[in-house]
């Protein structure tokens, strides 16, 4: 059966505490500390574990208590790439119940709920340990669509960096690297907690659930491999950006060198002879001096126009826009 329990009805959860069937209590939102404490007291959540639930963020970990296991994992969403949001999910696993605490409403656990509703797979025939595995597996599987969208974003960014190596492209690279670092910090400890659940013997996670935990561990390792690959791609994009910027600067210096080379011998000849000529008609013209300044400004304006046409004076802006957002 499935119920929505209001805050004022939290005390009614006590009737599910000692049922033989598996009970999953999903608490969304950490705003009311009294409600959290009431739920924790009802299901025997250790005070130290409840403290970790409230004081976020915590490092993903697995802790064993007398008759329960406390697991902290990190769920990610990407409403607008390349920025990702990390949310802590605290899971308290008992012999016949699972209590999960989420920071806010909305999650990636709907597939688990649908499997329970439709009776797909062994989830309704298994114990609370399998349900806890299913929750952790859904959290880790949510990394895949985000990584896929980040891969497409990096492909688009690579095109921008090659064609238009502008400061905007460099900032986009730094943003992606920062988000990849956030993902790396959230997924690495999860591999450690899965390894601890597989390696350490406890009364909650039975041997029949161990193969599923190993599969979840493999998924976690795959996510880490993809993250490392993307980090290397970001490093390569920075090298491409610097190389493109250097090539562009070389082109500018080549043009300026050609112009300077043409005028060096002319300046040399003018420096030697100057205006040491007896017959110079321009000296006797009434408008020679004003005309001289007109020529000076015309040459300067012409060179500025030429440089602007080449794009040397403009700061090119090519903002990087992703074509789609990640699906939760």
JSON list of C-alpha atoms in Angstrom, two decimals, residues 38 122 176 179 207 260 264:
[
{"chain": "A", "resi": 38, "resn": "UNK", "atom": "CA", "xyz": [9.74, 12.00, 15.75]},
{"chain": "A", "resi": 122, "resn": "UNK", "atom": "CA", "xyz": [12.24, -9.18, -7.12]},
{"chain": "A", "resi": 176, "resn": "UNK", "atom": "CA", "xyz": [32.76, 22.30, -16.79]},
{"chain": "A", "resi": 179, "resn": "UNK", "atom": "CA", "xyz": [31.25, 20.72, -12.12]},
{"chain": "A", "resi": 207, "resn": "UNK", "atom": "CA", "xyz": [24.55, -12.68, 1.10]},
{"chain": "A", "resi": 260, "resn": "UNK", "atom": "CA", "xyz": [57.03, 47.26, -40.15]},
{"chain": "A", "resi": 264, "resn": "UNK", "atom": "CA", "xyz": [61.84, 50.29, -41.95]}
]
